[in-house]
Short mmCIF file of N, CA and C in Angstrom, two decimals:
data_model
loop_
_atom_site.label_atom_id
_atom_site.label_comp_id
_atom_site.label_asym_id
_atom_site.label_seq_id
_atom_site.Cartn_x
_atom_site.Cartn_y
_atom_site.Cartn_z
N UNK A 3 1.22 -15.49 -9.47
CA UNK A 3 0.49 -14.29 -9.87
C UNK A 3 -0.83 -14.69 -10.52
N UNK A 4 -1.86 -13.92 -10.25
CA UNK A 4 -3.16 -14.22 -10.83
C UNK A 4 -3.33 -13.48 -12.15
N UNK A 5 -4.28 -13.97 -12.94
CA UNK A 5 -4.60 -13.31 -14.19
C UNK A 5 -5.36 -12.03 -13.88
N UNK A 6 -4.98 -10.96 -14.51
CA UNK A 6 -5.60 -9.67 -14.24
C UNK A 6 -6.65 -9.34 -15.28
N UNK A 7 -7.71 -8.67 -14.83
CA UNK A 7 -8.80 -8.31 -15.73
C UNK A 7 -8.43 -7.11 -16.59
N UNK A 8 -7.63 -6.20 -16.07
CA UNK A 8 -7.25 -5.02 -16.82
C UNK A 8 -5.75 -4.77 -16.69
N UNK A 9 -5.20 -4.09 -17.67
CA UNK A 9 -3.77 -3.81 -17.68
C UNK A 9 -3.35 -2.83 -16.59
N UNK A 10 -4.29 -2.03 -16.11
CA UNK A 10 -3.94 -1.01 -15.12
C UNK A 10 -3.74 -1.58 -13.72
N UNK A 11 -4.24 -2.78 -13.47
CA UNK A 11 -4.07 -3.36 -12.14
C UNK A 11 -2.60 -3.60 -11.84
N UNK A 12 -2.17 -3.25 -10.63
CA UNK A 12 -0.76 -3.48 -10.29
C UNK A 12 -0.42 -4.96 -10.26
N UNK A 13 0.79 -5.26 -10.66
CA UNK A 13 1.33 -6.61 -10.54
C UNK A 13 2.38 -6.55 -9.44
N UNK A 14 2.18 -7.35 -8.42
CA UNK A 14 3.08 -7.32 -7.28
C UNK A 14 4.07 -8.47 -7.36
N UNK A 15 5.33 -8.12 -7.53
CA UNK A 15 6.39 -9.13 -7.57
C UNK A 15 6.85 -9.41 -6.14
N UNK A 16 7.62 -10.47 -5.97
CA UNK A 16 8.17 -10.77 -4.66
C UNK A 16 9.13 -9.66 -4.26
N UNK A 17 9.02 -9.21 -3.03
CA UNK A 17 9.84 -8.10 -2.55
C UNK A 17 11.30 -8.54 -2.41
N UNK A 18 12.19 -7.80 -3.05
CA UNK A 18 13.63 -8.07 -2.98
C UNK A 18 14.35 -6.76 -2.73
N UNK A 19 15.48 -6.82 -2.05
CA UNK A 19 16.30 -5.62 -1.85
C UNK A 19 16.93 -5.16 -3.15
N UNK A 20 16.98 -3.86 -3.35
CA UNK A 20 17.74 -3.27 -4.44
C UNK A 20 19.10 -2.92 -3.86
N UNK A 21 20.08 -3.75 -4.11
CA UNK A 21 21.38 -3.62 -3.47
C UNK A 21 22.23 -2.48 -4.05
N UNK A 22 21.69 -1.76 -5.04
CA UNK A 22 22.38 -0.56 -5.52
C UNK A 22 22.07 0.64 -4.62
N UNK A 23 21.08 0.50 -3.75
CA UNK A 23 20.70 1.59 -2.86
C UNK A 23 21.68 1.73 -1.70
N UNK A 24 21.77 2.94 -1.17
CA UNK A 24 22.64 3.19 -0.02
C UNK A 24 21.84 3.34 1.27
N UNK A 25 20.57 3.62 1.16
CA UNK A 25 19.69 3.67 2.31
C UNK A 25 18.37 3.02 1.90
N UNK A 26 17.77 2.28 2.82
CA UNK A 26 16.57 1.51 2.50
C UNK A 26 15.51 1.81 3.55
N UNK A 27 14.31 2.17 3.08
CA UNK A 27 13.18 2.43 3.96
C UNK A 27 12.12 1.36 3.66
N UNK A 28 11.84 0.54 4.66
CA UNK A 28 10.87 -0.54 4.52
C UNK A 28 9.65 -0.21 5.36
N UNK A 29 8.48 -0.12 4.71
CA UNK A 29 7.21 0.10 5.40
C UNK A 29 6.42 -1.20 5.34
N UNK A 30 5.94 -1.67 6.49
CA UNK A 30 5.11 -2.88 6.52
C UNK A 30 3.86 -2.62 7.34
N UNK A 31 2.73 -3.14 6.84
CA UNK A 31 1.47 -2.98 7.57
C UNK A 31 0.77 -4.32 7.72
N UNK A 32 1.52 -5.41 7.53
CA UNK A 32 0.94 -6.75 7.69
C UNK A 32 2.03 -7.70 8.14
N UNK A 33 1.63 -8.69 8.92
CA UNK A 33 2.58 -9.70 9.37
C UNK A 33 2.77 -10.74 8.27
N UNK A 34 4.00 -11.12 8.04
CA UNK A 34 4.32 -12.18 7.08
C UNK A 34 5.67 -12.74 7.52
N UNK A 35 5.62 -13.82 8.28
CA UNK A 35 6.83 -14.37 8.90
C UNK A 35 7.86 -14.78 7.85
N UNK A 36 7.41 -15.39 6.76
CA UNK A 36 8.35 -15.85 5.74
C UNK A 36 9.06 -14.68 5.08
N UNK A 37 8.31 -13.62 4.75
CA UNK A 37 8.91 -12.45 4.11
C UNK A 37 9.85 -11.75 5.08
N UNK A 38 9.44 -11.60 6.33
CA UNK A 38 10.29 -10.96 7.33
C UNK A 38 11.61 -11.71 7.48
N UNK A 39 11.52 -13.02 7.58
CA UNK A 39 12.73 -13.84 7.73
C UNK A 39 13.63 -13.70 6.50
N UNK A 40 13.02 -13.79 5.31
CA UNK A 40 13.81 -13.74 4.07
C UNK A 40 14.50 -12.38 3.90
N UNK A 41 13.78 -11.29 4.13
CA UNK A 41 14.36 -9.97 3.92
C UNK A 41 15.36 -9.60 5.02
N UNK A 42 15.00 -9.86 6.26
CA UNK A 42 15.80 -9.36 7.37
C UNK A 42 16.98 -10.26 7.74
N UNK A 43 16.94 -11.52 7.30
CA UNK A 43 18.09 -12.38 7.57
C UNK A 43 19.24 -12.09 6.61
N UNK A 44 18.95 -11.38 5.53
CA UNK A 44 19.99 -11.01 4.56
C UNK A 44 19.79 -9.53 4.20
N UNK A 45 20.06 -8.63 5.18
CA UNK A 45 19.77 -7.21 4.96
C UNK A 45 20.61 -6.61 3.84
N UNK A 46 20.11 -5.51 3.26
CA UNK A 46 20.84 -4.86 2.18
C UNK A 46 22.05 -4.11 2.74
N UNK A 47 22.95 -3.73 1.87
CA UNK A 47 24.04 -2.86 2.31
C UNK A 47 23.49 -1.48 2.63
N UNK A 48 24.24 -0.70 3.36
CA UNK A 48 23.78 0.64 3.72
C UNK A 48 22.88 0.59 4.93
N UNK A 49 22.17 1.67 5.18
CA UNK A 49 21.32 1.76 6.37
C UNK A 49 19.90 1.29 6.05
N UNK A 50 19.21 0.81 7.08
CA UNK A 50 17.85 0.31 6.93
C UNK A 50 16.97 0.93 7.99
N UNK A 51 15.85 1.51 7.56
CA UNK A 51 14.82 2.02 8.46
C UNK A 51 13.55 1.23 8.21
N UNK A 52 13.00 0.64 9.26
CA UNK A 52 11.75 -0.12 9.16
C UNK A 52 10.66 0.66 9.88
N UNK A 53 9.62 1.02 9.14
CA UNK A 53 8.45 1.68 9.72
C UNK A 53 7.33 0.65 9.72
N UNK A 54 6.88 0.30 10.92
CA UNK A 54 5.92 -0.79 11.08
C UNK A 54 4.58 -0.25 11.59
N UNK A 55 3.54 -0.48 10.82
CA UNK A 55 2.18 -0.12 11.21
C UNK A 55 1.56 -1.37 11.82
N UNK A 56 1.25 -1.30 13.12
CA UNK A 56 0.64 -2.45 13.77
C UNK A 56 -0.29 -2.00 14.88
N UNK A 57 -1.35 -2.75 15.15
CA UNK A 57 -2.27 -2.38 16.23
C UNK A 57 -1.54 -2.34 17.57
N UNK A 58 -1.98 -1.44 18.45
CA UNK A 58 -1.33 -1.29 19.76
C UNK A 58 -1.42 -2.55 20.60
N UNK A 59 -2.47 -3.34 20.41
CA UNK A 59 -2.65 -4.55 21.23
C UNK A 59 -2.02 -5.79 20.59
N UNK A 60 -1.32 -5.60 19.49
CA UNK A 60 -0.70 -6.72 18.78
C UNK A 60 0.42 -7.32 19.63
N UNK A 61 0.58 -8.64 19.55
CA UNK A 61 1.69 -9.29 20.24
C UNK A 61 2.99 -8.97 19.51
N UNK A 62 4.09 -9.46 20.01
CA UNK A 62 5.40 -9.13 19.43
C UNK A 62 5.43 -9.48 17.94
N UNK A 63 5.90 -8.57 17.15
CA UNK A 63 5.87 -8.68 15.70
C UNK A 63 7.01 -9.54 15.14
N UNK A 64 6.73 -10.25 14.07
CA UNK A 64 7.79 -11.01 13.39
C UNK A 64 8.81 -10.05 12.79
N UNK A 65 8.39 -8.83 12.49
CA UNK A 65 9.31 -7.86 11.91
C UNK A 65 10.32 -7.38 12.95
N UNK A 66 9.87 -7.08 14.15
CA UNK A 66 10.81 -6.61 15.18
C UNK A 66 11.69 -7.74 15.69
N UNK A 67 11.21 -8.98 15.66
CA UNK A 67 12.00 -10.13 16.12
C UNK A 67 13.18 -10.42 15.20
N UNK A 68 13.01 -10.17 13.92
CA UNK A 68 14.03 -10.53 12.93
C UNK A 68 14.93 -9.36 12.53
N UNK A 69 14.74 -8.22 13.13
CA UNK A 69 15.44 -7.01 12.70
C UNK A 69 16.93 -7.04 13.02
N UNK A 70 17.78 -6.68 12.05
CA UNK A 70 19.22 -6.60 12.33
C UNK A 70 19.50 -5.52 13.38
N UNK A 71 20.56 -5.68 14.16
CA UNK A 71 20.90 -4.74 15.23
C UNK A 71 21.14 -3.33 14.71
N UNK A 72 21.61 -3.21 13.49
CA UNK A 72 21.97 -1.90 12.95
C UNK A 72 20.78 -1.14 12.37
N UNK A 73 19.64 -1.79 12.25
CA UNK A 73 18.47 -1.16 11.63
C UNK A 73 17.73 -0.28 12.64
N UNK A 74 17.07 0.75 12.13
CA UNK A 74 16.23 1.63 12.94
C UNK A 74 14.80 1.14 12.81
N UNK A 75 14.16 0.83 13.94
CA UNK A 75 12.79 0.32 13.96
C UNK A 75 11.87 1.40 14.51
N UNK A 76 10.88 1.81 13.72
CA UNK A 76 9.91 2.83 14.12
C UNK A 76 8.52 2.23 14.02
N UNK A 77 7.72 2.41 15.06
CA UNK A 77 6.41 1.79 15.11
C UNK A 77 5.32 2.85 15.10
N UNK A 78 4.22 2.55 14.41
CA UNK A 78 3.05 3.43 14.38
C UNK A 78 1.82 2.56 14.58
N UNK A 79 0.77 3.14 15.19
CA UNK A 79 -0.44 2.36 15.45
C UNK A 79 -1.61 2.74 14.56
N UNK A 80 -1.45 3.80 13.75
CA UNK A 80 -2.45 4.16 12.75
C UNK A 80 -1.71 4.50 11.46
N UNK A 81 -2.42 4.45 10.36
CA UNK A 81 -1.80 4.82 9.09
C UNK A 81 -1.40 6.29 9.10
N UNK A 82 -2.21 7.14 9.71
CA UNK A 82 -1.87 8.57 9.79
C UNK A 82 -0.53 8.76 10.52
N UNK A 83 -0.33 8.03 11.62
CA UNK A 83 0.94 8.09 12.36
C UNK A 83 2.09 7.62 11.48
N UNK A 84 1.87 6.50 10.80
CA UNK A 84 2.92 5.94 9.94
C UNK A 84 3.31 6.93 8.84
N UNK A 85 2.32 7.60 8.26
CA UNK A 85 2.60 8.57 7.20
C UNK A 85 3.42 9.75 7.74
N UNK A 86 3.17 10.16 8.97
CA UNK A 86 3.95 11.23 9.57
C UNK A 86 5.40 10.79 9.80
N UNK A 87 5.57 9.57 10.30
CA UNK A 87 6.93 9.03 10.51
C UNK A 87 7.66 8.94 9.17
N UNK A 88 6.96 8.45 8.16
CA UNK A 88 7.56 8.31 6.83
C UNK A 88 7.86 9.68 6.21
N UNK A 89 6.99 10.64 6.45
CA UNK A 89 7.23 12.00 5.94
C UNK A 89 8.57 12.51 6.46
N UNK A 90 8.82 12.29 7.74
CA UNK A 90 10.11 12.71 8.32
C UNK A 90 11.27 11.95 7.69
N UNK A 91 11.09 10.64 7.46
CA UNK A 91 12.15 9.83 6.85
C UNK A 91 12.43 10.26 5.42
N UNK A 92 11.37 10.55 4.66
CA UNK A 92 11.55 10.99 3.27
C UNK A 92 12.17 12.38 3.21
N UNK A 93 11.85 13.21 4.18
CA UNK A 93 12.37 14.58 4.20
C UNK A 93 13.89 14.61 4.28
N UNK A 94 14.47 13.69 5.04
CA UNK A 94 15.93 13.67 5.20
C UNK A 94 16.61 12.67 4.26
N UNK A 95 15.83 11.95 3.46
CA UNK A 95 16.40 10.96 2.54
C UNK A 95 17.26 11.64 1.48
N UNK A 96 18.29 10.93 1.07
CA UNK A 96 19.21 11.45 0.07
C UNK A 96 19.20 10.54 -1.16
N UNK A 97 19.93 10.95 -2.17
CA UNK A 97 20.05 10.12 -3.37
C UNK A 97 20.52 8.73 -2.95
N UNK A 98 19.98 7.72 -3.60
CA UNK A 98 20.36 6.35 -3.28
C UNK A 98 19.40 5.66 -2.33
N UNK A 99 18.36 6.39 -1.90
CA UNK A 99 17.36 5.78 -1.02
C UNK A 99 16.41 4.93 -1.84
N UNK A 100 16.11 3.75 -1.33
CA UNK A 100 15.14 2.86 -1.97
C UNK A 100 14.00 2.62 -0.99
N UNK A 101 12.78 2.53 -1.53
CA UNK A 101 11.57 2.40 -0.72
C UNK A 101 10.94 1.03 -1.00
N UNK A 102 10.55 0.33 0.07
CA UNK A 102 9.90 -0.98 -0.03
C UNK A 102 8.61 -0.92 0.77
N UNK A 103 7.49 -1.29 0.15
CA UNK A 103 6.18 -1.17 0.78
C UNK A 103 5.49 -2.52 0.78
N UNK A 104 5.09 -3.00 1.95
CA UNK A 104 4.43 -4.30 2.06
C UNK A 104 3.21 -4.17 2.97
N UNK A 105 2.04 -4.48 2.43
CA UNK A 105 0.81 -4.39 3.22
C UNK A 105 -0.40 -4.33 2.32
N UNK A 106 -1.48 -3.76 2.85
CA UNK A 106 -2.71 -3.63 2.06
C UNK A 106 -2.49 -2.64 0.93
N UNK A 107 -3.25 -2.80 -0.15
CA UNK A 107 -3.11 -1.88 -1.28
C UNK A 107 -3.34 -0.44 -0.87
N UNK A 108 -4.32 -0.22 -0.03
CA UNK A 108 -4.62 1.14 0.40
C UNK A 108 -3.42 1.77 1.09
N UNK A 109 -2.83 1.04 2.02
CA UNK A 109 -1.69 1.58 2.77
C UNK A 109 -0.48 1.80 1.88
N UNK A 110 -0.12 0.80 1.08
CA UNK A 110 1.12 0.93 0.30
C UNK A 110 1.02 2.01 -0.77
N UNK A 111 -0.18 2.22 -1.32
CA UNK A 111 -0.29 3.26 -2.34
C UNK A 111 -0.38 4.65 -1.74
N UNK A 112 -0.88 4.78 -0.51
CA UNK A 112 -0.83 6.08 0.16
C UNK A 112 0.62 6.45 0.47
N UNK A 113 1.40 5.46 0.90
CA UNK A 113 2.83 5.72 1.17
C UNK A 113 3.56 6.02 -0.13
N UNK A 114 3.23 5.30 -1.19
CA UNK A 114 3.86 5.53 -2.49
C UNK A 114 3.60 6.95 -2.97
N UNK A 115 2.36 7.43 -2.83
CA UNK A 115 2.03 8.80 -3.23
C UNK A 115 2.82 9.81 -2.41
N UNK A 116 2.96 9.55 -1.11
CA UNK A 116 3.73 10.44 -0.25
C UNK A 116 5.19 10.49 -0.70
N UNK A 117 5.77 9.33 -0.99
CA UNK A 117 7.17 9.27 -1.43
C UNK A 117 7.37 10.07 -2.71
N UNK A 118 6.42 9.98 -3.63
CA UNK A 118 6.53 10.70 -4.90
C UNK A 118 6.50 12.21 -4.70
N UNK A 119 5.82 12.70 -3.65
CA UNK A 119 5.82 14.14 -3.39
C UNK A 119 7.20 14.63 -2.95
N UNK A 120 8.06 13.71 -2.51
CA UNK A 120 9.42 14.06 -2.12
C UNK A 120 10.42 13.78 -3.26
N UNK A 121 9.91 13.52 -4.45
CA UNK A 121 10.78 13.34 -5.61
C UNK A 121 11.29 11.92 -5.81
N UNK A 122 10.75 10.96 -5.05
CA UNK A 122 11.15 9.57 -5.24
C UNK A 122 10.49 9.07 -6.53
N UNK A 123 11.29 8.49 -7.42
CA UNK A 123 10.71 8.00 -8.68
C UNK A 123 10.08 6.64 -8.47
N UNK A 124 9.17 6.28 -9.34
CA UNK A 124 8.50 4.97 -9.25
C UNK A 124 9.48 3.82 -9.34
N UNK A 125 10.61 4.02 -10.02
CA UNK A 125 11.62 2.97 -10.13
C UNK A 125 12.32 2.69 -8.80
N UNK A 126 12.22 3.62 -7.87
CA UNK A 126 12.88 3.47 -6.58
C UNK A 126 11.93 2.92 -5.50
N UNK A 127 10.71 2.57 -5.91
CA UNK A 127 9.69 2.06 -4.97
C UNK A 127 9.28 0.65 -5.40
N UNK A 128 9.28 -0.27 -4.44
CA UNK A 128 8.82 -1.63 -4.69
C UNK A 128 7.61 -1.89 -3.82
N UNK A 129 6.59 -2.54 -4.40
CA UNK A 129 5.32 -2.79 -3.71
C UNK A 129 5.08 -4.29 -3.57
N UNK A 130 4.53 -4.70 -2.42
CA UNK A 130 4.09 -6.07 -2.21
C UNK A 130 2.78 -6.02 -1.44
N UNK A 131 1.75 -6.66 -2.00
CA UNK A 131 0.46 -6.67 -1.31
C UNK A 131 0.43 -7.83 -0.32
N UNK A 132 0.16 -7.51 0.94
CA UNK A 132 0.06 -8.51 2.00
C UNK A 132 -1.22 -8.28 2.78
N UNK A 133 -1.73 -9.34 3.38
CA UNK A 133 -2.91 -9.20 4.23
C UNK A 133 -4.18 -9.02 3.42
N UNK A 134 -5.03 -8.11 3.87
CA UNK A 134 -6.34 -7.92 3.26
C UNK A 134 -6.25 -7.52 1.78
N UNK A 135 -7.24 -7.94 1.03
CA UNK A 135 -7.36 -7.55 -0.38
C UNK A 135 -8.34 -6.38 -0.55
N UNK A 136 -8.78 -5.81 0.57
CA UNK A 136 -9.73 -4.68 0.52
C UNK A 136 -9.18 -3.58 -0.37
N UNK A 137 -10.09 -2.92 -1.10
CA UNK A 137 -9.68 -1.92 -2.08
C UNK A 137 -10.05 -0.50 -1.65
N UNK A 138 -9.20 0.46 -2.00
CA UNK A 138 -9.62 1.86 -1.95
C UNK A 138 -10.37 2.15 -3.25
N UNK A 139 -11.52 2.81 -3.17
CA UNK A 139 -12.35 3.04 -4.36
C UNK A 139 -12.58 4.54 -4.54
N UNK A 140 -12.23 5.03 -5.72
CA UNK A 140 -12.38 6.44 -6.07
C UNK A 140 -13.72 6.63 -6.78
N UNK A 141 -14.57 7.50 -6.22
CA UNK A 141 -15.86 7.80 -6.85
C UNK A 141 -15.61 8.80 -7.98
N UNK A 142 -15.94 8.41 -9.20
CA UNK A 142 -15.72 9.31 -10.34
C UNK A 142 -16.72 10.45 -10.36
N UNK A 143 -17.74 10.39 -9.50
CA UNK A 143 -18.78 11.42 -9.49
C UNK A 143 -18.44 12.55 -8.51
N UNK A 144 -17.97 12.21 -7.30
CA UNK A 144 -17.69 13.27 -6.32
C UNK A 144 -16.20 13.33 -5.94
N UNK A 145 -15.40 12.42 -6.48
CA UNK A 145 -13.94 12.41 -6.30
C UNK A 145 -13.51 12.07 -4.86
N UNK A 146 -14.35 11.33 -4.16
CA UNK A 146 -14.02 10.88 -2.80
C UNK A 146 -13.46 9.46 -2.88
N UNK A 147 -12.50 9.14 -2.02
CA UNK A 147 -11.98 7.77 -1.95
C UNK A 147 -12.61 7.10 -0.73
N UNK A 148 -13.28 5.98 -0.98
CA UNK A 148 -13.84 5.14 0.08
C UNK A 148 -12.84 4.02 0.32
N UNK A 149 -12.42 3.85 1.56
CA UNK A 149 -11.33 2.93 1.88
C UNK A 149 -11.86 1.63 2.49
N UNK A 150 -11.07 0.56 2.34
CA UNK A 150 -11.38 -0.72 2.97
C UNK A 150 -12.58 -1.42 2.38
N UNK A 151 -12.73 -1.37 1.07
CA UNK A 151 -13.90 -1.96 0.40
C UNK A 151 -13.66 -3.44 0.11
N UNK A 152 -14.55 -4.28 0.61
CA UNK A 152 -14.45 -5.73 0.42
C UNK A 152 -15.45 -6.25 -0.61
N UNK A 153 -16.41 -5.43 -1.02
CA UNK A 153 -17.49 -5.89 -1.89
C UNK A 153 -17.40 -5.26 -3.28
N UNK A 154 -18.11 -5.87 -4.22
CA UNK A 154 -18.09 -5.37 -5.61
C UNK A 154 -18.97 -4.14 -5.80
N UNK A 155 -19.85 -3.86 -4.84
CA UNK A 155 -20.68 -2.66 -4.85
C UNK A 155 -20.55 -2.02 -3.48
N UNK A 156 -20.36 -0.70 -3.46
CA UNK A 156 -20.16 -0.01 -2.19
C UNK A 156 -20.88 1.34 -2.24
N UNK A 157 -21.36 1.78 -1.09
CA UNK A 157 -21.94 3.12 -0.99
C UNK A 157 -20.79 4.11 -0.83
N UNK A 158 -20.73 5.11 -1.68
CA UNK A 158 -19.66 6.11 -1.63
C UNK A 158 -19.71 6.85 -0.30
N UNK A 159 -18.56 6.98 0.35
CA UNK A 159 -18.51 7.69 1.63
C UNK A 159 -18.65 9.20 1.47
N UNK A 160 -18.61 9.67 0.22
CA UNK A 160 -18.76 11.10 -0.03
C UNK A 160 -20.17 11.48 -0.42
N UNK A 161 -20.66 10.90 -1.52
CA UNK A 161 -21.97 11.31 -2.05
C UNK A 161 -23.07 10.29 -1.82
N UNK A 162 -22.71 9.10 -1.33
CA UNK A 162 -23.72 8.08 -1.03
C UNK A 162 -24.18 7.26 -2.21
N UNK A 163 -23.69 7.56 -3.42
CA UNK A 163 -24.09 6.77 -4.58
C UNK A 163 -23.64 5.31 -4.41
N UNK A 164 -24.41 4.39 -4.99
CA UNK A 164 -24.01 2.98 -5.02
C UNK A 164 -23.04 2.81 -6.17
N UNK A 165 -21.80 2.46 -5.84
CA UNK A 165 -20.74 2.37 -6.85
C UNK A 165 -20.40 0.93 -7.18
N UNK A 166 -20.25 0.67 -8.46
CA UNK A 166 -19.70 -0.61 -8.91
C UNK A 166 -18.18 -0.46 -8.91
N UNK A 167 -17.49 -1.37 -8.24
CA UNK A 167 -16.04 -1.31 -8.11
C UNK A 167 -15.41 -1.97 -9.32
N UNK A 168 -14.74 -1.15 -10.12
CA UNK A 168 -14.09 -1.64 -11.34
C UNK A 168 -12.71 -2.20 -11.01
N UNK A 169 -12.12 -2.93 -11.96
CA UNK A 169 -10.75 -3.43 -11.82
C UNK A 169 -9.73 -2.41 -12.29
N UNK A 170 -10.20 -1.29 -12.87
CA UNK A 170 -9.27 -0.25 -13.34
C UNK A 170 -8.66 0.46 -12.14
N UNK A 171 -7.32 0.48 -12.08
CA UNK A 171 -6.58 1.07 -10.96
C UNK A 171 -5.81 2.29 -11.44
N UNK A 172 -5.91 3.38 -10.68
CA UNK A 172 -5.15 4.60 -10.98
C UNK A 172 -3.99 4.70 -10.00
N UNK A 173 -2.77 4.64 -10.52
CA UNK A 173 -1.59 4.80 -9.65
C UNK A 173 -1.50 6.22 -9.12
N UNK A 174 -1.94 7.18 -9.89
CA UNK A 174 -1.91 8.58 -9.45
C UNK A 174 -2.82 8.78 -8.24
N UNK A 175 -3.98 8.15 -8.25
CA UNK A 175 -4.93 8.28 -7.15
C UNK A 175 -4.73 7.20 -6.08
N UNK A 176 -4.07 6.11 -6.45
CA UNK A 176 -3.89 5.01 -5.52
C UNK A 176 -5.20 4.32 -5.20
N UNK A 177 -6.09 4.19 -6.21
CA UNK A 177 -7.42 3.63 -5.96
C UNK A 177 -8.00 3.03 -7.23
N UNK A 178 -9.00 2.17 -7.02
CA UNK A 178 -9.78 1.60 -8.11
C UNK A 178 -10.94 2.53 -8.41
N UNK A 179 -11.42 2.51 -9.64
CA UNK A 179 -12.51 3.40 -10.05
C UNK A 179 -13.86 2.81 -9.66
N UNK A 180 -14.75 3.68 -9.18
CA UNK A 180 -16.11 3.28 -8.84
C UNK A 180 -17.11 4.14 -9.60
N UNK A 181 -18.07 3.49 -10.26
CA UNK A 181 -19.08 4.18 -11.07
C UNK A 181 -20.47 3.87 -10.53
N UNK A 182 -21.36 4.84 -10.58
CA UNK A 182 -22.72 4.64 -10.10
C UNK A 182 -23.37 3.48 -10.83
N UNK A 183 -23.81 2.49 -10.07
CA UNK A 183 -24.33 1.27 -10.69
C UNK A 183 -25.79 1.43 -11.15
N UNK A 184 -26.52 2.36 -10.54
CA UNK A 184 -27.93 2.51 -10.90
C UNK A 184 -28.20 3.83 -11.63
N UNK A 185 -27.23 4.28 -12.42
CA UNK A 185 -27.36 5.56 -13.13
C UNK A 185 -28.51 5.51 -14.14
N UNK A 186 -28.70 4.36 -14.81
CA UNK A 186 -29.74 4.27 -15.84
C UNK A 186 -31.11 3.99 -15.23
N UNK A 187 -31.13 3.16 -14.18
CA UNK A 187 -32.40 2.85 -13.51
C UNK A 187 -32.20 3.13 -12.02
N UNK A 188 -32.46 4.36 -11.58
CA UNK A 188 -32.23 4.72 -10.18
C UNK A 188 -32.92 3.77 -9.21
N UNK A 189 -32.16 3.36 -8.19
CA UNK A 189 -32.69 2.46 -7.18
C UNK A 189 -32.53 0.99 -7.49
N UNK A 190 -32.17 0.67 -8.72
CA UNK A 190 -31.99 -0.74 -9.10
C UNK A 190 -30.54 -1.14 -8.84
N UNK A 191 -30.30 -1.60 -7.61
CA UNK A 191 -28.95 -1.95 -7.18
C UNK A 191 -28.93 -3.42 -6.79
N UNK A 192 -28.13 -4.23 -7.48
CA UNK A 192 -28.05 -5.65 -7.11
C UNK A 192 -27.38 -5.83 -5.75
N UNK A 193 -27.52 -6.99 -5.18
CA UNK A 193 -26.90 -7.27 -3.89
C UNK A 193 -25.38 -7.27 -4.03
N UNK A 194 -24.71 -6.69 -3.08
CA UNK A 194 -23.25 -6.65 -3.10
C UNK A 194 -22.72 -8.02 -2.71
N UNK A 195 -21.59 -8.39 -3.31
CA UNK A 195 -20.93 -9.65 -3.01
C UNK A 195 -19.52 -9.38 -2.53
N UNK A 196 -19.07 -10.16 -1.55
CA UNK A 196 -17.68 -10.02 -1.10
C UNK A 196 -16.76 -10.49 -2.22
N UNK A 197 -15.92 -9.59 -2.69
CA UNK A 197 -15.02 -9.91 -3.79
C UNK A 197 -13.55 -9.73 -3.41
N UNK A 198 -13.30 -8.97 -2.36
CA UNK A 198 -11.93 -8.65 -1.96
C UNK A 198 -11.76 -8.89 -0.46
N UNK A 199 -11.55 -10.16 -0.05
CA UNK A 199 -11.51 -10.50 1.38
C UNK A 199 -10.32 -9.87 2.10
#
């Protein structure tokens, strides 16, 4: 684990099954052969649903290769599709369901927010960041979320302001805070640097 600049930043522990659960929903949006092997070679008790977000042109996934015969495998090619599949899964979920999210911060926190709308508590959701470190950034000026941000300064997709990407993370919004960098001296914007590969 890395040292965090602020207390609000999520700390991602290694993903483990909660064996007190009776049904398990695993969402993945990144390939990780070691994690797939570790989780799927020793599946949890109860039923398992795997929702996999992967590009349509992707070769055979490590997740589908390691899946137990009894698990339900559902595939989506966009995050919007995955959220619809998950909405259906959460709608029929009962007490004892546990949620596991592995992928980019943007994807896992959008799924986490969706799960919470169905009454899933934060204690029943486990997060693991995999793949890109790109951040979702919430503009405090126009309340728009700009997604897939790799740099420390980004142009807001809503109002166009140049935002400085802070390390402060809002779990409610599922995004990092962005503040206008040239508020005091309009037009004085330093060069953006790649900070989140």
